XYZ file of C-alpha atoms in Angstrom:
242
model
C 0.000 0.000 0.000
C 1.285 3.466 -0.812
C -0.063 6.996 -1.020
C 0.666 9.843 -3.409
C -0.278 13.457 -3.814
C -2.824 14.567 -6.316
C -3.641 17.997 -7.670
C -3.202 20.952 -5.313
C -0.993 18.834 -3.085
C -3.955 16.889 -1.594
C -3.081 13.291 -0.542
C -4.742 10.585 -2.611
C -6.424 7.493 -1.151
C -4.052 4.602 -0.459
C -3.633 2.206 -3.347
C -4.941 -1.265 -2.452
C -3.106 -4.194 -3.957
C -5.057 -7.437 -4.384
C -3.371 -10.621 -3.178
C -5.530 -12.681 -5.553
C -5.859 -12.055 -9.253
C -9.349 -11.373 -10.599
C -9.281 -14.471 -12.824
C -8.253 -16.680 -9.888
C -10.928 -15.127 -7.697
C -13.689 -15.754 -10.258
C -12.576 -19.340 -10.901
C -12.396 -20.139 -7.174
C -15.838 -18.624 -6.615
C -17.445 -20.634 -9.426
C -15.776 -23.878 -8.336
C -16.840 -23.425 -4.731
C -20.418 -22.509 -5.611
C -20.652 -25.764 -7.577
C -18.989 -27.614 -4.696
C -21.509 -26.142 -2.258
C -24.437 -27.209 -4.453
C -22.959 -30.705 -4.631
C -22.573 -30.753 -0.842
C -26.208 -29.772 -0.299
C -27.320 -32.450 -2.777
C -25.274 -35.103 -0.978
C -26.731 -34.086 2.402
C -30.300 -34.166 1.063
C -29.787 -37.495 -0.694
C -28.221 -39.060 2.390
C -30.882 -37.651 4.695
C -33.640 -38.981 2.452
C -31.977 -42.387 2.503
C -31.900 -42.367 6.306
C -35.551 -41.336 6.323
C -36.534 -44.192 4.032
C -34.638 -46.684 6.160
C -36.770 -45.755 9.193
C -40.177 -45.641 7.501
C -42.627 -48.301 8.600
C -44.133 -49.653 5.405
C -47.640 -50.295 6.702
C -49.238 -47.525 4.672
C -46.326 -46.328 2.518
C -45.011 -48.179 -0.512
C -41.284 -47.612 -1.048
C -39.421 -48.291 -4.283
C -37.295 -51.240 -3.211
C -34.649 -50.734 -5.864
C -34.135 -47.156 -4.736
C -34.077 -48.180 -1.082
C -31.558 -50.903 -1.806
C -29.257 -48.552 -3.696
C -29.326 -46.026 -0.893
C -28.558 -48.429 1.938
C -28.481 -47.290 5.532
C -24.701 -47.317 5.907
C -24.108 -45.325 2.714
C -26.705 -42.743 3.684
C -25.184 -42.332 7.118
C -21.805 -41.565 5.568
C -23.229 -39.171 2.980
C -24.628 -36.685 5.505
C -21.306 -35.760 7.189
C -19.536 -35.898 3.825
C -21.997 -33.447 2.295
C -21.736 -31.188 5.339
C -17.948 -31.147 5.020
C -18.242 -30.241 1.338
C -20.509 -27.303 2.179
C -18.075 -26.033 4.843
C -15.168 -26.289 2.416
C -17.138 -24.507 -0.304
C -18.184 -21.642 1.976
C -14.672 -21.124 3.338
C -13.186 -21.186 -0.154
C -15.762 -18.849 -1.640
C -15.618 -16.296 1.192
C -11.853 -16.523 1.340
C -11.556 -15.800 -2.374
C -14.146 -13.006 -2.509
C -12.968 -11.193 0.620
C -9.304 -12.155 0.229
C -9.417 -13.581 3.733
C -6.140 -15.389 4.346
C -7.318 -17.479 7.363
C -10.257 -18.836 5.350
C -8.036 -19.548 2.374
C -5.601 -21.395 4.629
C -8.494 -23.434 6.080
C -9.636 -24.173 2.540
C -6.143 -25.293 1.559
C -5.719 -27.527 4.618
C -9.119 -29.193 4.236
C -8.534 -29.855 0.546
C -5.164 -31.347 1.451
C -6.802 -33.629 4.024
C -9.437 -34.701 1.484
C -6.694 -35.460 -1.016
C -4.791 -37.596 1.505
C -7.971 -39.488 2.441
C -8.832 -40.058 -1.218
C -5.355 -41.396 -1.991
C -5.516 -43.642 1.088
C -8.896 -45.039 0.034
C -7.677 -45.715 -3.504
C -4.513 -47.446 -2.278
C -6.493 -49.405 0.310
C -9.002 -50.477 -2.326
C -6.240 -51.905 -4.500
C -4.553 -53.636 -1.562
C -7.750 -55.068 -0.084
C -9.727 -55.787 -3.244
C -9.448 -59.510 -2.523
C -11.275 -58.932 0.775
C -14.067 -56.802 -0.670
C -16.396 -59.666 -1.578
C -15.904 -61.309 1.801
C -16.564 -58.079 3.697
C -19.678 -57.255 1.664
C -20.944 -60.819 1.987
C -20.466 -60.879 5.755
C -21.907 -57.399 6.282
C -25.007 -57.930 4.146
C -25.609 -61.398 5.527
C -25.490 -60.194 9.116
C -27.550 -57.059 8.586
C -30.260 -58.561 6.352
C -30.420 -62.347 6.732
C -29.693 -62.684 10.446
C -32.209 -59.931 11.208
C -34.905 -60.784 8.675
C -37.678 -58.573 10.031
C -40.506 -56.504 8.497
C -38.185 -53.478 8.464
C -35.692 -55.170 6.134
C -37.402 -58.204 4.628
C -38.702 -56.365 1.548
C -35.159 -55.358 0.601
C -33.872 -58.911 1.032
C -36.857 -60.382 -0.813
C -36.160 -58.023 -3.694
C -32.491 -59.054 -3.783
C -33.192 -62.770 -3.606
C -35.871 -62.719 -6.291
C -33.826 -60.569 -8.671
C -30.520 -62.391 -8.197
C -32.259 -65.790 -7.873
C -30.489 -66.740 -4.667
C -31.332 -67.689 -1.096
C -29.131 -66.116 1.540
C -26.192 -63.829 0.921
C -23.166 -65.938 1.811
C -21.532 -69.060 0.436
C -23.782 -71.103 2.742
C -26.786 -70.182 0.613
C -30.168 -71.165 2.022
C -28.489 -72.409 5.210
C -27.869 -68.757 6.150
C -31.342 -68.852 7.685
C -30.124 -71.227 10.374
C -28.800 -68.054 12.023
C -32.168 -66.324 11.934
C -34.244 -66.659 15.132
C -37.498 -67.015 13.166
C -36.329 -69.729 10.765
C -33.674 -71.785 12.542
C -34.290 -75.364 13.629
C -33.518 -74.736 17.282
C -35.776 -76.757 19.596
C -36.664 -73.545 21.420
C -38.025 -71.998 18.226
C -41.820 -72.369 18.242
C -42.533 -70.178 15.199
C -44.492 -71.556 12.262
C -41.523 -70.672 10.034
C -39.221 -73.027 11.937
C -36.749 -74.847 9.641
C -38.044 -72.845 6.673
C -36.830 -70.113 4.335
C -38.695 -67.041 2.998
C -40.933 -67.341 -0.019
C -38.546 -65.214 -2.073
C -36.110 -68.159 -1.971
C -38.526 -70.398 -3.852
C -38.018 -71.575 -7.397
C -40.680 -70.576 -9.941
C -43.750 -72.868 -9.772
C -43.029 -74.628 -13.067
C -39.572 -75.594 -11.830
C -40.883 -76.763 -8.484
C -43.518 -78.905 -10.130
C -40.826 -80.641 -12.165
C -39.541 -82.299 -9.010
C -41.549 -85.573 -8.798
C -40.753 -86.257 -5.141
C -42.350 -83.073 -3.845
C -45.111 -82.158 -6.293
C -47.638 -84.279 -4.439
C -46.987 -82.910 -0.959
C -45.927 -79.289 -1.479
C -48.428 -76.707 -2.683
C -47.548 -73.899 -5.053
C -47.822 -71.028 -2.581
C -44.542 -69.388 -1.741
C -44.649 -70.021 2.013
C -45.251 -73.755 1.672
C -42.503 -74.231 -0.876
C -39.906 -72.964 1.597
C -41.317 -74.840 4.561
C -38.905 -77.411 5.955
C -36.172 -76.491 3.481
C -33.568 -76.317 6.252
C -34.214 -79.986 7.041
C -33.094 -80.975 3.541
C -29.574 -81.409 2.255
C -28.460 -79.215 -0.617
C -29.465 -81.773 -3.233
C -32.994 -82.057 -1.872
C -33.390 -78.333 -1.306
C -32.461 -77.596 -4.933
C -35.838 -78.991 -5.984
C -37.595 -76.338 -3.918
C -35.495 -73.241 -3.448
C -32.452 -71.438 -4.745
C -29.424 -72.778 -2.952
């Protein structure tokens, strides 16, 4: 900053020098506005996913594909991530427009942390890719199969019918031995004891092709899965996906 004298010897206003070029300021502002919009979208999307995961579906019909894609765990991570994006965007935009050095330093540090986290995730994904299937299998099996309840059964039924499977681990239909409603434990007095859900059942025309069961098992989906856990894999293949 410096001052000079104008006409008649009157001092002129101090000359202000900008620490950020106009082009840089405009580019940073545009980028951070877009980043803020993205952050708000992520927060809203994640919050909606958490809302859907808590809705009781007595009177509300939820799109199962959409609910499955959201997933409770993903939605829970999206809310803080979106909030962080908004904070970064605001600090970057205000720092650029007002030439506020503390905000610009905060912006720089947060972006650096995000970059380190992103690199760590990428490296970890490459190093642990062989564990990904096992982790997903274990997580989904525990959260959906072991706790097959009205709050989650529609999602699992959708998965099993679309993928044509029964259970979510390598054990197949025997996953339901871990479920308190379906296991064959002597203490289990439920009607579904030793059974699997109807979504595990083969299509009727395939079930009817099994001569040993066509006379004793009806075509309704509950009956076709009844007693499936008492059968070995070869016998269960005539009734349900294994």
